[in-house]
């Protein structure tokens, strides 16, 4: 039977396929595709809290290094397969450069004919060393590949290209499929309710400060579980006019749900609708990106300033008038942007923080210095007069682990992580908390001196992690009810202290979610109903487990 005549491909399509094949097989495009795969492996486990667009910048910055590397190897070896093998080796060097810098810098300094006097020069020395080693590996591979005559039986380049492209396509499909399914959550925008306000009741517009010292436990919990009497800080705060609550509880057990609820002045089912079916943190992040309380304050002429830590949810994509967060920043061809947490962690571990120093600033920031810089920034803000009232939010990742400070602010000798290595973790926690108390006194003293009429909300997000939670991976939306009653309570006991010009205002706050309702009602003429104190383990009410009263008015999340 005669074969059917096949219709030839159009010339333009033939040229496109030839160009595509040439790009994949004869340039570093194959390695760039694999770079995407490597980044996607980091992205996918964190996809419920990292935007897919955060993959783009690392690829754009690393790709030129890869393309240049392949070009140099091809010029040297005149063989695409050898050049690709060497470039793939260098790709892993670029990706994990922090490890190679640490392990090979001394060798690079010893072999270099010129003095390597800076990290940038040492990094170049390490790269040259790895470039040579990768080239030798590629030549050895090519030698054995040819010696065994595999080049005549295995279409190596085509097979390599197929595998790399297939894996990348599979990863791209996973990313696209997931983001299409949760598109309603990534595009979520909080709708500000129509709160009633009587501006004739506004006597003055005090500056407002909201401080979150992460995992700072309540006084009663510090006494009973840590054997620590926090009366020194309590006495200081009370002398400054604060109302201190010894046994305060957060509304949620994790930072993102707790702080976003406080800034939304709502429980999440009310704020977001059908919260029980939200499977990602993007709706919560949208609240943190543009806090409802900041939106209301801006309508009354306030300027919003944030001084956050490195943690992405309170530091990235924040819609503030002034963002003083210490983040890695890119300045390229007039483009100025801050790296997200995902990008910053990649930059710190890769070649970016070493080779892009002229355009990439603030990488490898000393984590011990961050909270100290935050306090300094907050003190400077208290001294500034910008001509409008200020709303200042600062999230500080202390006394949260790692344990970077002893009680004097020095670097401790024991293991810094949340474990019992060196000393019991409770000893580490109390030592860091004592130093944090000094920072709190410093910033509160400055605000009370420079801005005595300012409102100050000193309210932690969550309590310290109990030992039984180690090794468990709860996400911010999953219930943590598998913990014992004691372990569960540990996640809710928080520091809570309030300074208001009228001391009676503090007594009206039922729990964290109420703090800014009271503030706006008493000082800016709003009429928001007070909310009951409700505690949720992600989505489920657990007041009974915590041994506290559960109001019938606590919202029950939709089924």
PDB file of C-alpha atoms in Angstrom, residues 127-231:
ATOM      1  CA  UNK A 127      34.911  30.923  40.407  1.00  0.00           C
ATOM      2  CA  UNK A 128      38.122  30.609  38.384  1.00  0.00           C
ATOM      3  CA  UNK A 129      39.089  27.558  40.446  1.00  0.00           C
ATOM      4  CA  UNK A 130      35.679  25.933  39.956  1.00  0.00           C
ATOM      5  CA  UNK A 131      35.720  26.876  36.259  1.00  0.00           C
ATOM      6  CA  UNK A 132      38.957  24.920  35.829  1.00  0.00           C
ATOM      7  CA  UNK A 133      37.726  21.946  37.879  1.00  0.00           C
ATOM      8  CA  UNK A 134      34.442  21.809  35.943  1.00  0.00           C
ATOM      9  CA  UNK A 135      36.345  21.943  32.676  1.00  0.00           C
ATOM     10  CA  UNK A 136      38.558  19.022  33.727  1.00  0.00           C
ATOM     11  CA  UNK A 137      35.473  17.017  34.742  1.00  0.00           C
ATOM     12  CA  UNK A 138      33.881  17.706  31.361  1.00  0.00           C
ATOM     13  CA  UNK A 139      37.028  16.676  29.472  1.00  0.00           C
ATOM     14  CA  UNK A 140      37.234  13.452  31.474  1.00  0.00           C
ATOM     15  CA  UNK A 141      33.590  12.736  30.730  1.00  0.00           C
ATOM     16  CA  UNK A 142      34.123  13.354  27.022  1.00  0.00           C
ATOM     17  CA  UNK A 143      37.225  11.147  27.004  1.00  0.00           C
ATOM     18  CA  UNK A 144      35.452   8.132  28.506  1.00  0.00           C
ATOM     19  CA  UNK A 145      32.312   8.767  26.489  1.00  0.00           C
ATOM     20  CA  UNK A 146      34.360   8.696  23.285  1.00  0.00           C
ATOM     21  CA  UNK A 147      36.630   5.870  24.458  1.00  0.00           C
ATOM     22  CA  UNK A 148      33.636   3.617  25.060  1.00  0.00           C
ATOM     23  CA  UNK A 149      32.242   4.680  21.676  1.00  0.00           C
ATOM     24  CA  UNK A 150      28.984   5.692  23.285  1.00  0.00           C
ATOM     25  CA  UNK A 151      28.892   8.720  21.033  1.00  0.00           C
ATOM     26  CA  UNK A 152      28.102   6.387  18.157  1.00  0.00           C
ATOM     27  CA  UNK A 153      25.222   4.598  19.873  1.00  0.00           C
ATOM     28  CA  UNK A 154      23.679   7.225  22.143  1.00  0.00           C
ATOM     29  CA  UNK A 155      22.482  10.590  20.779  1.00  0.00           C
ATOM     30  CA  UNK A 156      23.769  12.209  23.961  1.00  0.00           C
ATOM     31  CA  UNK A 157      22.914  15.839  23.235  1.00  0.00           C
ATOM     32  CA  UNK A 158      19.383  15.079  22.079  1.00  0.00           C
ATOM     33  CA  UNK A 159      18.782  12.773  25.039  1.00  0.00           C
ATOM     34  CA  UNK A 160      20.133  15.338  27.505  1.00  0.00           C
ATOM     35  CA  UNK A 161      18.029  18.092  25.954  1.00  0.00           C
ATOM     36  CA  UNK A 162      14.886  15.952  26.021  1.00  0.00           C
ATOM     37  CA  UNK A 163      15.308  15.029  29.695  1.00  0.00           C
ATOM     38  CA  UNK A 164      16.049  18.607  30.801  1.00  0.00           C
ATOM     39  CA  UNK A 165      13.170  20.110  28.821  1.00  0.00           C
ATOM     40  CA  UNK A 166      10.726  17.369  29.880  1.00  0.00           C
ATOM     41  CA  UNK A 167      11.483  17.845  33.596  1.00  0.00           C
ATOM     42  CA  UNK A 168      11.210  21.636  33.267  1.00  0.00           C
ATOM     43  CA  UNK A 169       7.896  21.322  31.408  1.00  0.00           C
ATOM     44  CA  UNK A 170       6.566  19.041  34.138  1.00  0.00           C
ATOM     45  CA  UNK A 171       7.544  21.561  36.833  1.00  0.00           C
ATOM     46  CA  UNK A 172       6.039  24.424  34.829  1.00  0.00           C
ATOM     47  CA  UNK A 173       2.798  22.467  34.488  1.00  0.00           C
ATOM     48  CA  UNK A 174       2.631  21.915  38.265  1.00  0.00           C
ATOM     49  CA  UNK A 175       3.179  25.615  38.913  1.00  0.00           C
ATOM     50  CA  UNK A 176       0.630  26.735  36.314  1.00  0.00           C
ATOM     51  CA  UNK A 177      -1.985  24.199  37.404  1.00  0.00           C
ATOM     52  CA  UNK A 178      -1.666  25.133  41.075  1.00  0.00           C
ATOM     53  CA  UNK A 179      -1.806  28.885  40.481  1.00  0.00           C
ATOM     54  CA  UNK A 180      -4.814  28.600  38.191  1.00  0.00           C
ATOM     55  CA  UNK A 181      -6.650  26.630  40.877  1.00  0.00           C
ATOM     56  CA  UNK A 182      -5.933  29.241  43.570  1.00  0.00           C
ATOM     57  CA  UNK A 183      -6.215  32.343  41.361  1.00  0.00           C
ATOM     58  CA  UNK A 184      -9.125  33.627  43.476  1.00  0.00           C
ATOM     59  CA  UNK A 185      -6.792  33.631  46.489  1.00  0.00           C
ATOM     60  CA  UNK A 186      -3.754  35.241  44.847  1.00  0.00           C
ATOM     61  CA  UNK A 187      -6.026  37.987  43.492  1.00  0.00           C
ATOM     62  CA  UNK A 188      -7.936  38.452  46.769  1.00  0.00           C
ATOM     63  CA  UNK A 189      -8.368  42.038  47.917  1.00  0.00           C
ATOM     64  CA  UNK A 190      -9.874  42.901  51.270  1.00  0.00           C
ATOM     65  CA  UNK A 191     -12.980  45.069  50.949  1.00  0.00           C
ATOM     66  CA  UNK A 192     -12.937  47.748  53.607  1.00  0.00           C
ATOM     67  CA  UNK A 193     -16.312  47.857  55.414  1.00  0.00           C
ATOM     68  CA  UNK A 194     -18.234  51.108  55.536  1.00  0.00           C
ATOM     69  CA  UNK A 195     -17.395  51.993  59.127  1.00  0.00           C
ATOM     70  CA  UNK A 196     -19.295  54.967  60.542  1.00  0.00           C
ATOM     71  CA  UNK A 197     -17.197  57.916  61.696  1.00  0.00           C
ATOM     72  CA  UNK A 198     -18.116  61.183  63.395  1.00  0.00           C
ATOM     73  CA  UNK A 199     -15.171  63.479  62.715  1.00  0.00           C
ATOM     74  CA  UNK A 200     -16.574  66.135  65.039  1.00  0.00           C
ATOM     75  CA  UNK A 201     -15.481  63.903  67.938  1.00  0.00           C
ATOM     76  CA  UNK A 202     -11.797  64.069  66.936  1.00  0.00           C
ATOM     77  CA  UNK A 203      -9.926  66.242  69.436  1.00  0.00           C
ATOM     78  CA  UNK A 204      -6.429  65.419  68.131  1.00  0.00           C
ATOM     79  CA  UNK A 205      -4.777  62.810  65.945  1.00  0.00           C
ATOM     80  CA  UNK A 206      -2.128  61.085  68.034  1.00  0.00           C
ATOM     81  CA  UNK A 207       0.703  59.136  66.450  1.00  0.00           C
ATOM     82  CA  UNK A 208       0.127  55.378  66.731  1.00  0.00           C
ATOM     83  CA  UNK A 209       2.824  52.719  67.189  1.00  0.00           C
ATOM     84  CA  UNK A 210       2.156  48.974  66.887  1.00  0.00           C
ATOM     85  CA  UNK A 211       5.022  46.708  67.987  1.00  0.00           C
ATOM     86  CA  UNK A 212       5.054  42.939  67.572  1.00  0.00           C
ATOM     87  CA  UNK A 213       7.906  41.238  69.416  1.00  0.00           C
ATOM     88  CA  UNK A 214       7.548  37.767  67.975  1.00  0.00           C
ATOM     89  CA  UNK A 215       6.771  34.915  70.398  1.00  0.00           C
ATOM     90  CA  UNK A 216       6.981  37.124  73.480  1.00  0.00           C
ATOM     91  CA  UNK A 217       5.094  35.194  76.177  1.00  0.00           C
ATOM     92  CA  UNK A 218       2.710  36.595  78.786  1.00  0.00           C
ATOM     93  CA  UNK A 219       3.979  37.432  82.263  1.00  0.00           C
ATOM     94  CA  UNK A 220       1.964  34.641  83.877  1.00  0.00           C
ATOM     95  CA  UNK A 221       3.378  32.041  81.455  1.00  0.00           C
ATOM     96  CA  UNK A 222       6.931  33.284  81.995  1.00  0.00           C
ATOM     97  CA  UNK A 223       6.460  32.813  85.749  1.00  0.00           C
ATOM     98  CA  UNK A 224       4.820  29.391  85.641  1.00  0.00           C
ATOM     99  CA  UNK A 225       6.703  27.752  82.747  1.00  0.00           C
ATOM    100  CA  UNK A 226      10.057  29.520  82.610  1.00  0.00           C
ATOM    101  CA  UNK A 227      10.515  30.421  86.251  1.00  0.00           C
ATOM    102  CA  UNK A 228      11.138  34.020  85.224  1.00  0.00           C
ATOM    103  CA  UNK A 229       9.663  37.078  86.936  1.00  0.00           C
ATOM    104  CA  UNK A 230       9.186  39.792  84.319  1.00  0.00           C
ATOM    105  CA  UNK A 231       8.262  42.419  86.887  1.00  0.00           C
TER     106      UNK A 231
END
